[in-house]
mmCIF file of C-alpha atoms in Angstrom:
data_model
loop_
_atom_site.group_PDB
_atom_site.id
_atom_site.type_symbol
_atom_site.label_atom_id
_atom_site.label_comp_id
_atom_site.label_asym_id
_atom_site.label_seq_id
_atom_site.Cartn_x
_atom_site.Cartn_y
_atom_site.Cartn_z
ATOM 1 C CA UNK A 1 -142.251 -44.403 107.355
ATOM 2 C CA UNK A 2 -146.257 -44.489 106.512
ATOM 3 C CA UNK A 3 -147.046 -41.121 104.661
ATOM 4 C CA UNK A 4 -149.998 -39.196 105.829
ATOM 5 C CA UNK A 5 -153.268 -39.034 104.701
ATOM 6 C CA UNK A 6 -153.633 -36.229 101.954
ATOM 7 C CA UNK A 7 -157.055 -35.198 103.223
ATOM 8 C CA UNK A 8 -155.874 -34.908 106.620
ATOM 9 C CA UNK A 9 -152.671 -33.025 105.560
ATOM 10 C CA UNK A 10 -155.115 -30.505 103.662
ATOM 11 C CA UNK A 11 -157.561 -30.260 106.529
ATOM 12 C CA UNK A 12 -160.676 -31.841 104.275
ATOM 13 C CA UNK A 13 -163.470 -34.696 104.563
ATOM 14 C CA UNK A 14 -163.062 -37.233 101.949
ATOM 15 C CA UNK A 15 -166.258 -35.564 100.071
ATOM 16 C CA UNK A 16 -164.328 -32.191 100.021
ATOM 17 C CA UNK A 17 -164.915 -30.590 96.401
ATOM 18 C CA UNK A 18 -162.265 -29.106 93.998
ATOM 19 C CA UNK A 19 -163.398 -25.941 94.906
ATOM 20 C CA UNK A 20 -162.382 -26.744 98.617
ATOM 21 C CA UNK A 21 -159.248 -28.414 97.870
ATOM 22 C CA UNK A 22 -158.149 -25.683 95.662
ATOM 23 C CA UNK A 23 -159.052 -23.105 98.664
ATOM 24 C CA UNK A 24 -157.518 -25.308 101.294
ATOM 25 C CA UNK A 25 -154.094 -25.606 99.204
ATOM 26 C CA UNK A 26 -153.569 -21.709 98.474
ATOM 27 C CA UNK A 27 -154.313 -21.020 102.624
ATOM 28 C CA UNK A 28 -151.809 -23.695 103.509
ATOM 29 C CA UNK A 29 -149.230 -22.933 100.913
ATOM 30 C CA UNK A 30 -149.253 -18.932 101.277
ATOM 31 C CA UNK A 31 -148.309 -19.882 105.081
ATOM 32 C CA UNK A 32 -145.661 -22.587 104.715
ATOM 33 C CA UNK A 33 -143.898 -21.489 102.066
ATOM 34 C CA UNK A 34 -140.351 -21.316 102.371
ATOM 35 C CA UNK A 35 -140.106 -18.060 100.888
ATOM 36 C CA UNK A 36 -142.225 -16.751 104.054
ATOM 37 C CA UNK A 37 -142.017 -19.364 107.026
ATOM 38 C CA UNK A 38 -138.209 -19.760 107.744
ATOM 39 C CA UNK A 39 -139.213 -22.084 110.672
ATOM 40 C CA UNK A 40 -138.260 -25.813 110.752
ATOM 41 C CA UNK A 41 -140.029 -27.830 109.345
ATOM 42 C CA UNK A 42 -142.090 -25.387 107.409
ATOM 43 C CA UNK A 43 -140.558 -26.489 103.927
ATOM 44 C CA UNK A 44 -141.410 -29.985 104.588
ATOM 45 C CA UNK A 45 -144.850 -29.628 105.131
ATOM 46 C CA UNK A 46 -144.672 -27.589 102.669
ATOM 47 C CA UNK A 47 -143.701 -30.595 100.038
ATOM 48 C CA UNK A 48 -146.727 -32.530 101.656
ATOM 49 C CA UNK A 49 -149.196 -30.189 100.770
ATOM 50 C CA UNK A 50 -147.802 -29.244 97.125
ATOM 51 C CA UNK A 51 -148.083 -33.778 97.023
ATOM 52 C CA UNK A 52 -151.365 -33.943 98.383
ATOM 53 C CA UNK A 53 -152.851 -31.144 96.081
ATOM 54 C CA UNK A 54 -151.158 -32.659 93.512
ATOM 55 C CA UNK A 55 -152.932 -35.927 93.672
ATOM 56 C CA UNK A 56 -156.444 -34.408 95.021
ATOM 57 C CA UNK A 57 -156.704 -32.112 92.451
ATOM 58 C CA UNK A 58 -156.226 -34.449 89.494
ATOM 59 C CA UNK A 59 -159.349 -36.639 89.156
ATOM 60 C CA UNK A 60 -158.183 -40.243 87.878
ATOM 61 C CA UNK A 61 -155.317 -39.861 90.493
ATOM 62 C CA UNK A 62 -157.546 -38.911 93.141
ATOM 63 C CA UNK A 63 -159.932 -41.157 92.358
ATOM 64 C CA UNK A 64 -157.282 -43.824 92.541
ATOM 65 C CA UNK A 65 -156.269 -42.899 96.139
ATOM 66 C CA UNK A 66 -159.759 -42.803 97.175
ATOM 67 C CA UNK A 67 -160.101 -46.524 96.560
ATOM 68 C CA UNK A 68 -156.886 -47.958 97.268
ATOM 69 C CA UNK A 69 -154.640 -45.177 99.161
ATOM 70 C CA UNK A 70 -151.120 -44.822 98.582
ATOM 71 C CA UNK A 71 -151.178 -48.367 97.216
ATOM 72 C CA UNK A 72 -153.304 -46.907 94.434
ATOM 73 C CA UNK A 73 -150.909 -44.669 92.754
ATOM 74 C CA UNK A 74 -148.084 -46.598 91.767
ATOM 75 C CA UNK A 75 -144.971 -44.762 90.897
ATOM 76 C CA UNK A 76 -146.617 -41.305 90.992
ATOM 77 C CA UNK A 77 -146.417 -40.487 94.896
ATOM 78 C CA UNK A 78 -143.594 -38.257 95.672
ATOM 79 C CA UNK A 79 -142.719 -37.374 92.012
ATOM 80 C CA UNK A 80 -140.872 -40.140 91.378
ATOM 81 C CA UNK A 81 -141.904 -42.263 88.157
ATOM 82 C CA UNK A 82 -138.981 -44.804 87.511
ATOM 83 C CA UNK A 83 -138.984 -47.365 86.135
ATOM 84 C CA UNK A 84 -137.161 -50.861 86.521
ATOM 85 C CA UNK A 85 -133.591 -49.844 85.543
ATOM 86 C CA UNK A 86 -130.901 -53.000 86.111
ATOM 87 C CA UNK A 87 -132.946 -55.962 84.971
ATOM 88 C CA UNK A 88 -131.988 -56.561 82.049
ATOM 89 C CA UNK A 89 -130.864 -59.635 80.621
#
C-alpha cells in the first residue's frame, strides 16, 4: 500500500510555511483525535497526520521528502528506525 502524500493529508501546497503546517496540524488533530472522534477510522487518520506533521515540521526531514518523497526518509517513516537485525555472520 502507497502512503499518502503528507501535504495532501494536511490540506497544504508544497510552499506551505511552518506557521501553516503548525496551524493545519492543531485543526486536524483537535478533530480526529481519538479522545473526541469515536468514529471509524478517525484514529487512523489520526496517526497520518501526527506522521505527516512529524516529518513537515522538522526541516532536514522535510526537506528530504521534498526532494525524494517517501524514498527520501529512510527508516524514519512510520516511527520505525531498525536496523538490520539477523545478518550476522
Amino acid at each position: 500500500m502507497s502512503k499518502r502524500d503528507y501535504y495532501e493529508i494536511l490540506g497544504l501546497a508544497k510552499d506551505a510555511t511552518d506557521a501553516d503546517i503548525k496551524r493545519a496540524y492543531r485543526k486536524f488533530a483537535s478533530q480526529y483525535h481519538p479522545d473526541v472522534n469515536k468514529e471509524d477510522g478517525a484514529e487512523e487518520m489520526f496517526k497520518e497526520l501526527s506522521e505527516a506533521y512529524a516529518i513537515l515540521s522538522d526541516p532536514q526531514q522535510r526537506a528530504a521528502y521534498d526532494r525524494y518523497g517517501h524514498a527520501g526518509l529512510g527508516g524514519f517513516q512510520g516511527g520505525y528506525q531498525g536496523g538490520f537485525e539477523g545478518f550476522g555472520g
